[in-house]
XYZ file of C-alpha atoms in Angstrom:
677
model
C -101.964 49.399 -17.865
C -99.609 47.926 -16.059
C -95.812 47.827 -16.114
C -93.761 44.581 -16.311
C -90.500 44.282 -13.956
C -87.893 44.575 -16.341
C -86.102 41.511 -17.611
C -82.490 42.620 -17.657
C -81.853 41.993 -13.751
C -77.916 43.603 -14.683
C -79.650 46.989 -15.189
C -82.080 47.345 -12.647
C -84.316 45.300 -10.338
C -87.329 44.336 -10.760
C -90.214 46.933 -9.574
C -93.821 46.371 -8.366
C -96.376 46.552 -11.255
C -97.790 50.019 -10.861
C -101.020 51.460 -12.654
C -99.026 54.564 -14.640
C -101.577 54.293 -17.457
C -104.542 54.633 -15.608
C -106.565 57.761 -14.364
C -105.043 58.813 -10.618
C -106.537 60.654 -8.276
C -106.153 64.056 -8.161
C -102.477 65.346 -6.560
C -102.005 68.106 -4.064
C -102.392 71.426 -6.001
C -98.982 73.290 -6.208
C -98.560 76.034 -3.304
C -98.963 79.233 -4.757
C -96.703 80.531 -1.932
C -93.496 79.386 -0.471
C -93.025 77.446 2.342
C -90.720 80.124 3.975
C -89.355 83.483 3.441
C -86.227 82.838 1.189
C -85.142 86.424 2.050
C -84.565 85.857 5.622
C -86.931 88.467 6.208
C -86.466 90.832 9.654
C -83.879 88.274 10.710
C -81.622 88.904 7.368
C -81.702 92.700 7.935
C -80.108 92.535 11.134
C -77.421 90.287 9.537
C -76.563 92.508 6.862
C -76.631 95.697 9.252
C -73.915 93.687 11.046
C -71.785 93.159 8.288
C -72.265 96.436 6.443
C -72.542 98.424 9.717
C -69.772 99.793 12.204
C -67.532 96.731 12.875
C -65.745 96.036 15.977
C -62.308 97.039 15.049
C -61.115 99.508 12.144
C -58.744 97.566 10.613
C -57.037 93.646 9.877
C -53.750 92.733 10.696
C -52.253 90.270 7.620
C -49.237 87.886 8.114
C -48.802 85.994 4.682
C -45.264 84.731 5.951
C -46.898 81.902 8.129
C -44.890 78.091 8.413
C -47.052 74.996 9.792
C -45.096 72.131 9.798
C -46.840 68.792 9.221
C -46.238 65.538 10.689
C -44.077 64.044 8.011
C -41.502 67.353 8.199
C -43.440 69.269 4.898
C -44.196 73.025 5.394
C -47.387 74.519 4.490
C -47.446 78.176 4.179
C -50.412 80.047 5.371
C -51.931 83.975 5.760
C -53.303 84.747 9.258
C -55.838 87.272 9.140
C -56.286 88.826 12.789
C -58.154 91.788 14.053
C -56.428 95.294 14.361
C -56.630 98.192 16.057
C -56.514 102.141 14.958
C -52.589 101.636 14.580
C -52.774 98.538 12.450
C -51.575 96.571 15.114
C -53.420 92.749 15.835
C -55.224 93.098 18.975
C -54.417 90.432 21.730
C -58.142 89.294 22.650
C -58.639 85.288 21.682
C -61.359 84.858 18.492
C -62.761 81.955 17.331
C -61.204 81.252 13.911
C -62.446 80.510 10.150
C -60.102 78.249 8.517
C -59.864 78.325 4.867
C -57.305 75.368 2.992
C -57.433 75.629 -0.749
C -54.777 74.639 -3.731
C -54.999 78.310 -5.495
C -52.195 80.398 -4.432
C -52.640 82.564 -1.794
C -51.052 85.317 -4.261
C -54.294 84.965 -6.476
C -56.216 85.554 -3.035
C -54.308 88.211 -2.459
C -55.078 90.116 -5.796
C -59.151 89.235 -5.206
C -58.486 90.781 -1.912
C -56.963 94.041 -3.457
C -59.710 93.999 -6.215
C -62.383 93.782 -3.638
C -61.495 95.590 -0.595
C -59.109 98.304 -1.854
C -60.396 101.598 -0.774
C -61.963 103.411 -3.586
C -61.126 100.545 -5.988
C -62.723 97.994 -4.416
C -65.559 99.663 -3.189
C -65.970 100.765 -7.235
C -65.813 97.215 -8.660
C -68.092 95.904 -6.089
C -70.491 98.851 -6.801
C -70.189 98.582 -10.645
C -71.049 94.952 -10.528
C -74.283 94.855 -8.510
C -75.779 98.002 -10.970
C -74.377 96.479 -14.165
C -77.647 95.156 -15.712
C -78.108 93.570 -19.268
C -80.727 91.358 -18.799
C -83.134 91.201 -21.549
C -80.031 91.032 -23.850
C -78.168 88.983 -25.633
C -75.330 89.809 -23.070
C -77.344 88.807 -20.178
C -74.811 86.650 -18.979
C -72.418 88.890 -17.930
C -74.924 90.280 -16.072
C -75.055 86.848 -13.926
C -71.468 86.733 -13.682
C -70.502 90.526 -12.838
C -73.113 89.637 -10.139
C -71.116 87.183 -8.434
C -68.810 89.986 -7.443
C -71.724 91.768 -5.078
C -73.289 88.330 -4.079
C -70.348 87.974 -1.386
C -69.227 84.336 -2.562
C -65.731 86.329 -2.946
C -65.471 86.760 1.004
C -65.899 82.870 1.427
C -63.271 81.962 -0.988
C -60.587 84.758 0.378
C -59.949 87.042 2.618
C -62.922 88.513 4.735
C -61.808 91.443 6.109
C -65.463 92.254 7.461
C -65.546 89.203 9.360
C -62.075 89.190 10.613
C -63.017 92.841 11.792
C -66.100 91.919 13.297
C -64.034 89.325 15.716
C -63.162 86.759 13.966
C -59.562 85.264 12.878
C -58.903 83.554 9.705
C -56.567 81.359 8.164
C -55.828 80.441 4.835
C -53.229 77.735 3.742
C -52.022 76.804 0.633
C -52.262 73.097 -0.168
C -49.510 70.627 0.113
C -47.795 70.896 -3.141
C -49.680 74.042 -4.400
C -48.879 77.832 -3.701
C -46.203 78.511 -1.613
C -46.429 75.252 0.398
C -44.127 72.470 0.047
C -44.398 68.515 -0.876
C -46.581 67.015 -3.214
C -50.164 67.788 -4.524
C -52.063 65.128 -3.846
C -55.460 66.322 -5.199
C -57.288 65.947 -1.822
C -55.849 62.480 -0.851
C -55.064 60.677 2.411
C -52.081 62.937 3.350
C -53.770 66.034 2.460
C -56.661 64.809 4.521
C -54.204 64.670 7.601
C -53.003 68.009 6.834
C -55.965 69.546 7.137
C -56.936 68.265 10.457
C -53.267 69.020 11.949
C -53.403 72.737 10.727
C -56.611 72.780 12.944
C -54.476 71.155 15.873
C -52.161 73.842 15.346
C -54.455 76.817 14.872
C -56.329 75.734 18.535
C -52.768 75.960 19.972
C -52.106 79.256 18.930
C -52.308 82.808 21.308
C -54.819 84.484 19.021
C -57.406 81.249 18.884
C -60.228 80.744 21.612
C -60.281 77.187 20.332
C -63.545 77.611 18.637
C -62.768 76.796 14.931
C -64.917 76.697 11.378
C -63.914 75.465 8.198
C -65.306 77.590 4.949
C -64.559 77.354 1.250
C -65.683 77.267 -2.280
C -65.285 74.426 -4.568
C -62.225 72.527 -3.854
C -61.757 74.137 -0.266
C -65.579 73.295 0.403
C -65.115 69.513 -0.752
C -61.501 69.905 1.680
C -64.062 71.741 4.556
C -66.133 68.082 4.523
C -63.646 65.984 4.504
C -62.019 67.413 7.209
C -65.310 67.454 8.955
C -66.030 63.945 8.661
C -62.476 63.037 10.845
C -64.337 64.847 13.726
C -61.470 67.073 14.677
C -61.135 68.256 18.450
C -62.790 71.840 18.182
C -64.470 72.167 15.158
C -68.078 73.954 15.277
C -69.245 74.468 12.201
C -69.151 74.410 8.034
C -69.970 76.953 5.464
C -69.359 75.188 2.306
C -70.408 76.849 -1.140
C -70.558 73.859 -3.955
C -68.926 71.053 -2.670
C -69.127 67.858 -3.788
C -69.558 64.238 -2.482
C -69.225 62.217 -5.359
C -66.427 63.597 -7.521
C -67.102 60.743 -9.983
C -70.404 61.202 -10.866
C -70.425 64.793 -10.805
C -67.639 65.450 -13.053
C -64.695 63.314 -13.666
C -66.004 60.146 -15.257
C -70.202 61.080 -15.733
C -71.618 57.535 -16.820
C -68.258 56.539 -17.760
C -67.602 59.608 -19.988
C -64.574 62.347 -18.989
C -65.134 65.866 -18.679
C -63.287 68.177 -20.505
C -63.126 70.444 -17.323
C -60.902 68.075 -15.382
C -57.597 68.343 -17.922
C -58.474 72.452 -17.746
C -58.707 72.515 -14.083
C -55.716 70.116 -13.528
C -53.687 72.652 -15.984
C -54.631 75.777 -14.334
C -53.691 74.459 -10.409
C -50.753 73.385 -12.195
C -49.371 76.456 -13.553
C -50.641 78.496 -10.442
C -48.517 76.200 -8.373
C -45.263 77.298 -10.128
C -46.195 81.027 -9.194
C -43.942 82.249 -6.121
C -45.861 84.065 -3.765
C -44.285 87.881 -4.296
C -45.646 88.531 -0.630
C -42.770 86.475 0.433
C -40.812 85.614 -2.297
C -37.337 87.661 -1.475
C -37.111 86.516 2.082
C -38.003 82.840 0.809
C -34.837 83.292 -1.219
C -33.288 84.484 1.524
C -33.774 82.037 3.564
C -32.951 79.065 1.334
C -36.785 78.366 1.402
C -37.097 78.788 -2.135
C -35.097 75.821 -3.101
C -36.832 73.382 -1.149
C -40.443 74.528 -3.044
C -38.404 74.700 -6.300
C -37.436 70.962 -5.843
C -40.669 69.859 -4.773
C -42.163 71.409 -7.834
C -39.348 69.941 -10.177
C -40.479 66.384 -8.600
C -43.563 66.940 -9.405
C -44.076 69.422 -12.160
C -47.606 68.584 -13.591
C -49.537 66.287 -10.855
C -51.878 63.565 -12.410
C -51.587 65.187 -15.974
C -49.710 62.291 -17.550
C -52.015 59.176 -15.645
C -54.903 61.365 -16.602
C -53.853 61.572 -20.474
C -52.308 57.886 -20.282
C -56.008 56.474 -18.786
C -57.629 58.793 -21.186
C -55.638 57.277 -24.077
C -55.820 53.703 -23.107
C -58.657 53.165 -20.614
C -55.599 51.252 -18.405
C -55.387 53.743 -15.421
C -58.171 53.290 -12.821
C -58.488 57.112 -12.538
C -60.841 56.517 -15.471
C -63.205 54.181 -13.640
C -64.904 54.397 -10.114
C -61.852 53.123 -8.295
C -60.640 53.197 -4.583
C -58.467 56.653 -5.920
C -61.364 57.945 -5.898
C -63.449 56.591 -2.670
C -60.262 57.844 -0.633
C -61.401 61.692 -1.693
C -65.040 61.717 -1.488
C -65.858 63.002 1.798
C -67.758 60.404 4.069
C -70.811 62.657 4.942
C -72.847 60.654 7.150
C -70.044 60.852 9.778
C -70.119 65.088 10.047
C -71.313 66.148 13.178
C -71.239 70.033 13.144
C -73.551 72.235 11.774
C -73.105 72.572 8.076
C -74.395 75.166 5.703
C -74.518 74.254 1.776
C -74.618 76.001 -1.166
C -75.235 74.522 -5.017
C -76.593 75.436 -8.489
C -78.855 73.141 -10.569
C -76.142 73.595 -13.509
C -73.309 73.635 -11.065
C -70.244 71.156 -12.207
C -71.051 69.227 -8.871
C -74.949 69.717 -9.512
C -76.178 66.495 -8.094
C -73.830 66.974 -4.616
C -75.515 69.615 -2.764
C -79.016 67.933 -2.765
C -77.394 64.752 -1.508
C -75.299 65.992 1.055
C -78.064 67.736 2.711
C -79.968 64.363 2.554
C -76.923 62.066 4.187
C -75.664 64.743 6.478
C -77.238 62.609 10.301
C -78.456 65.984 11.869
C -81.732 68.282 12.063
C -82.899 70.762 9.688
C -81.493 74.164 10.999
C -78.432 72.583 12.043
C -77.987 71.860 8.478
C -78.874 74.343 5.657
C -79.329 74.133 1.948
C -79.598 76.884 -0.567
C -79.582 75.939 -4.679
C -79.626 78.711 -7.314
C -80.444 77.945 -11.072
C -76.731 78.652 -11.954
C -73.550 77.322 -12.274
C -69.934 76.918 -10.904
C -68.443 80.424 -10.963
C -71.728 82.706 -10.787
C -72.163 81.109 -7.261
C -74.486 84.000 -5.218
C -75.399 85.897 -8.085
C -77.879 88.360 -7.332
C -77.818 87.405 -3.876
C -78.736 90.234 -1.295
C -81.139 91.734 -3.983
C -85.155 91.779 -3.801
C -86.736 88.158 -3.044
C -83.187 86.791 -3.400
C -81.556 84.978 -0.448
C -78.981 87.215 1.785
C -75.646 87.523 0.177
C -73.256 84.938 0.820
C -70.868 86.767 3.125
C -73.925 87.758 5.201
C -75.120 84.042 5.670
C -71.604 82.916 6.514
C -71.189 85.361 9.510
C -74.838 84.483 10.842
C -73.926 81.145 10.230
C -70.240 81.441 12.472
C -72.057 84.087 14.810
C -74.526 81.620 15.901
C -72.585 78.186 16.205
C -68.787 79.644 17.287
C -70.002 82.633 19.313
C -73.281 81.114 20.367
C -75.265 83.984 19.781
C -79.046 83.374 19.083
C -79.558 85.259 15.588
C -82.058 82.814 13.909
C -80.370 81.973 11.522
C -80.892 78.295 12.552
C -84.596 78.865 11.400
C -83.697 80.362 8.127
C -84.573 77.645 5.234
C -83.894 75.312 6.009
C -84.130 73.662 2.266
C -83.895 77.257 0.050
C -84.382 76.665 -3.763
C -84.726 78.605 -6.928
C -86.825 77.051 -8.908
C -85.883 76.768 -12.200
C -89.004 78.719 -14.382
C -90.069 80.149 -11.256
C -88.746 82.239 -8.353
C -86.778 81.440 -4.880
C -88.560 79.355 -2.444
C -88.267 78.230 0.955
C -89.436 75.095 2.283
C -88.827 71.944 4.488
C -87.202 69.174 2.323
C -86.079 68.452 -1.074
C -87.780 66.536 -2.711
C -90.604 68.795 -1.618
C -93.830 67.393 0.268
C -96.558 66.270 -1.647
C -94.792 65.532 -5.143
C -95.492 61.822 -6.527
C -93.824 59.629 -9.026
C -95.069 59.698 -12.612
C -93.683 58.432 -15.646
C -94.168 59.865 -19.261
C -93.431 57.055 -22.068
C -91.444 57.989 -25.275
C -93.995 58.000 -28.150
C -93.107 57.938 -31.999
C -96.260 60.419 -32.323
C -94.929 63.768 -33.741
C -95.595 66.803 -31.167
C -95.717 69.385 -33.856
C -93.395 71.490 -32.141
C -89.905 70.440 -32.804
C -89.501 70.887 -36.648
C -85.910 71.828 -36.609
C -84.615 68.503 -34.717
C -83.562 65.485 -36.205
C -86.794 63.807 -34.853
C -89.974 65.192 -33.430
C -91.816 62.576 -31.184
C -94.011 63.102 -28.331
C -94.155 62.429 -24.357
C -97.395 60.632 -22.947
C -98.536 58.968 -20.160
C -99.487 55.958 -22.048
C -97.348 53.245 -24.148
C -96.966 53.554 -27.697
C -98.213 50.505 -29.598
C -96.029 50.669 -32.146
C -92.554 50.001 -33.278
C -89.649 52.112 -34.351
C -86.085 52.565 -34.919
C -84.687 56.039 -34.437
C -80.892 56.569 -35.741
C -78.773 59.684 -34.199
C -75.468 60.236 -34.551
C -72.707 62.177 -33.077
C -72.235 65.918 -33.541
C -70.108 68.717 -32.194
C -73.825 71.117 -31.399
C -72.696 70.372 -27.860
C -69.961 72.886 -28.164
C -72.711 75.526 -28.462
C -75.198 74.322 -25.413
C -75.883 74.563 -21.599
C -73.841 71.235 -21.382
C -70.698 73.693 -22.887
C -71.703 76.134 -20.334
C -71.949 73.687 -17.256
C -68.239 72.392 -18.390
C -66.754 75.616 -18.511
C -67.974 76.402 -14.654
C -70.299 79.091 -15.975
C -68.084 80.911 -18.635
C -69.750 80.586 -21.896
C -72.685 81.671 -20.756
C -71.756 84.999 -21.824
C -71.939 84.021 -25.373
C -75.538 84.145 -25.656
C -78.406 82.385 -25.328
C -77.911 79.001 -27.118
C -75.352 78.616 -24.253
C -77.888 78.250 -21.689
C -81.316 79.560 -22.257
C -82.496 77.927 -25.768
C -81.298 74.371 -26.621
C -82.777 74.645 -30.044
C -79.359 75.091 -31.683
C -78.338 71.407 -30.222
C -81.596 70.275 -30.887
C -81.152 69.968 -34.149
C -78.950 66.906 -34.226
C -80.922 65.106 -31.581
C -84.272 63.199 -30.841
C -87.058 65.032 -29.267
C -89.751 64.208 -27.320
C -92.097 67.048 -26.022
C -95.305 66.126 -23.811
C -98.483 68.065 -24.143
C -99.064 71.792 -22.583
C -99.623 71.507 -19.295
C -103.305 72.602 -18.284
C -102.096 73.262 -14.477
C -99.122 74.879 -13.204
C -96.980 71.714 -12.586
C -93.778 71.548 -10.294
C -90.981 68.641 -10.610
C -88.840 68.224 -7.759
C -86.401 65.371 -6.867
C -84.285 63.089 -9.154
C -85.122 61.893 -12.434
C -84.302 58.629 -14.483
C -84.482 58.268 -18.239
C -84.926 54.495 -19.088
C -83.996 54.134 -22.811
C -83.933 50.746 -25.007
C -81.385 51.215 -27.635
C -78.931 49.429 -30.018
C -75.496 50.054 -31.681
C -73.832 49.228 -35.071
C -70.660 49.028 -33.240
C -69.449 47.471 -29.547
C -70.241 50.939 -27.682
C -72.982 53.376 -27.587
C -72.815 56.767 -26.081
C -75.497 58.654 -25.248
C -76.508 62.051 -23.851
C -80.008 63.256 -22.302
C -81.405 66.153 -21.257
C -84.992 67.343 -19.777
C -86.328 70.340 -20.965
C -89.060 73.216 -20.195
C -90.192 74.256 -23.193
C -91.897 77.964 -23.533
C -95.031 78.588 -25.778
C -92.783 80.783 -27.935
C -90.703 77.649 -28.355
C -87.727 78.018 -26.145
C -86.256 75.429 -25.174
C -84.538 75.553 -21.807
C -82.173 72.477 -20.210
C -83.647 71.674 -16.683
C -81.248 68.803 -16.265
C -78.847 66.748 -17.832
C -77.005 63.147 -17.970
C -75.321 60.766 -19.774
C -74.341 57.341 -20.194
C -72.162 54.581 -21.952
C -73.769 51.387 -22.654
C -70.954 49.206 -21.585
C -71.321 50.855 -17.825
C -75.140 49.845 -17.689
C -75.180 47.677 -14.748
C -76.423 49.549 -11.649
C -75.560 48.862 -7.658
C -79.067 48.509 -6.537
C -78.024 49.088 -3.013
C -76.816 52.295 -4.063
C -79.440 53.245 -5.955
C -82.907 55.092 -5.234
C -86.035 53.718 -5.647
C -89.396 55.173 -5.105
C -91.953 53.472 -2.917
C -93.739 52.040 -5.993
C -90.324 50.305 -6.807
C -89.660 52.841 -9.408
C -85.764 54.016 -10.460
C -85.120 57.242 -9.930
C -81.530 57.595 -9.077
C -79.283 54.951 -11.141
C -76.145 54.352 -8.970
C -73.799 52.521 -12.027
C -70.453 50.685 -10.957
C -68.510 52.667 -13.418
C -65.616 50.151 -12.831
C -63.544 48.193 -14.889
C -64.537 44.641 -14.020
C -68.489 45.798 -14.043
C -68.594 47.185 -17.591
C -70.418 44.523 -19.660
C -69.847 43.656 -23.557
C -72.418 45.745 -25.984
C -73.298 43.255 -28.346
C -73.557 44.893 -32.000
C -77.566 45.783 -33.547
C -78.914 44.219 -30.282
C -81.527 46.529 -28.114
C -80.375 46.934 -24.503
C -82.068 48.390 -21.597
C -80.025 51.257 -19.869
C -80.914 54.061 -17.338
C -79.354 57.061 -17.644
C -78.934 59.200 -14.312
C -79.855 62.993 -14.354
C -79.490 65.449 -12.023
C -82.057 66.091 -9.476
C -83.841 69.816 -9.768
C -86.677 71.852 -8.767
C -88.738 73.069 -11.562
C -92.284 74.896 -12.713
C -93.850 74.336 -15.824
C -96.025 76.951 -16.104
C -99.641 76.831 -17.745
C -99.008 76.227 -21.808
C -95.504 75.191 -21.409
C -94.041 71.853 -22.177
C -91.699 69.185 -20.888
C -89.203 67.652 -23.641
C -86.965 65.006 -23.634
C -83.619 65.344 -26.047
C -81.816 62.410 -26.553
C -78.191 62.464 -28.412
C -75.370 60.110 -29.421
C -72.815 62.219 -26.716
C -72.318 65.873 -25.847
C -68.909 67.247 -26.727
C -67.095 68.720 -24.333
C -69.001 68.230 -21.579
C -68.958 64.053 -21.984
C -65.721 62.854 -23.624
C -65.098 59.228 -24.939
C -61.542 57.336 -23.638
C -60.037 56.414 -27.035
C -60.844 52.322 -26.330
C -64.285 53.301 -26.419
C -64.448 55.337 -29.014
C -62.510 52.659 -31.170
C -64.939 49.940 -30.066
C -68.079 53.002 -31.576
C -66.179 54.123 -34.472
C -68.522 54.617 -37.127
C -71.468 53.319 -35.190
C -75.073 54.047 -36.051
C -77.300 54.348 -32.900
C -80.447 53.421 -32.741
C -83.312 54.406 -29.840
C -85.689 51.630 -30.162
C -88.826 52.183 -29.284
C -90.631 49.135 -28.532
C -94.045 48.460 -26.620
C -92.770 45.087 -24.844
C -89.322 47.214 -23.714
C -90.746 50.788 -23.120
C -88.661 53.920 -22.970
C -89.758 56.307 -20.246
C -88.894 58.829 -18.121
C -89.681 58.634 -14.532
C -90.064 61.780 -11.996
C -91.287 63.132 -8.946
C -94.020 66.265 -9.626
C -96.525 68.211 -7.593
C -99.794 69.062 -10.244
C -102.256 67.611 -12.113
C -101.072 68.789 -15.794
C -103.238 66.142 -17.910
C -100.607 64.877 -19.973
């Protein structure tokens, strides 16, 4: 059976005929052993001993009252952490410098530093976090969060005393308009990026710097690091970026044309933090008159971007609810980065698609670029790292990375990975690529034949390797079940995982409001690796349609675990073929929607239209007896919100998934194994 080219050229370019309905040669079996050692082996043992063993210096010297003046006269405030001798006096030796630039107020970082590194208290907190084990209980999510404390990521986020004591200097800077820095917060804008380059130039001129510079950070500061690296500033030798982002629009800001509840929440937090004076320098700032200038800057921009975001959400008239040059200015140009770069991500991170995409767009050989992706969210980065069968702690990898590229120490870190992934449904593995070699393109069609596995859902259909020959129209309406789902945990950066399995490990509560399509149980262990695309044929009684999709692993006991997700408004269905990704046979795997105001398409009522829902790339294993499931919803609040004008156009709508043999709905993906679907 052949699949004809799609007639709607505004959605997808024509694809070559294929033979998905025919029997194919047996693919390469899934390897039973990882291609590499995700723990890092003997090298990692040496890296950890260097961090946890005797260090070169007994103390650190911390100066929290450093001013750096930018070329436009704005003063940024910084903390400089240097190695110190037994008298706690900073040593005079020049060392490589690690720079971290973020908007979360150095006062908060000081609090974290005291919590993690204070004598007795710090060790007790880290030790307790590593020992608390509520796995297998209703509070297993608490363990995932607490283990983040012992995984080493907070050393990358804030003050890393062990790194400094081993012969580095660290500089932490409040972003313009945040913390104690003056000026107006630009949220990763052009002036802020110029600040970062000027900060590095300032650092290189200091008497305590040997001119070898590294950038490190988690989340915002990881994005900032990538932005700065694409400018190729003199002296920059390496980047260590935990959960950064390459495409803010598609990751979290307006995924599929739908704003995220995370953005207003995050904006509110940073805008509140920027009003808090740093207590370490508050008295001196008051005496010097610095506080008045700082206060004047805050009054001039009391709640940066909150008003424009609200206006855009209510009216649809602000460009920041579309993919606009505003965002083009802020996305790092990863192809221009030429220094060794270590990347971390999470399959359900806020920026879930970025880590693998950044890795693929870095124009350098593996080893100079490294990738680690966990089966986690945003706030649990590094959870479990350092324990058996896991990667080394994040701080251990950071030290090894900078030792190699800033000090020239041949420690083997360039041979780690280079692609280290925690397979969903499986374990940690290390290999040479993503997607994994040997994966071939598959297609599973939605069918109205009941699977017999989802009586709890609004509709129980099946996933099949051949097309359905019958036509059906399946109605689905929006509900609020997304408040108790993995979507909810993703949009809260992982916080709601502590509320139980419905928020991360079992989607059956949410499925009661959706259409489900389940495959037969796999007869051979099957791996899914890479990008996925969901082609749907849909209609709506309104002038707008809102669709959310998840792809799930269904265990024999019925537990339905979300592997990946995506969403799209029907008016944003137009695709840019030049930025989309197609498989060798022409199958669309990554749909890059324009998401711009001028590219929105009309949505005629009660007229079936083809749409492609872009799903976050992933790496997962289906064990024998497990099923693959597609869940389809009329939205998922609060992960995907709808701007008010679109909501009005869609008000009171009935949405239908149309199963039509002439316009099939199907999931395209890469897989290894012969599951006999």
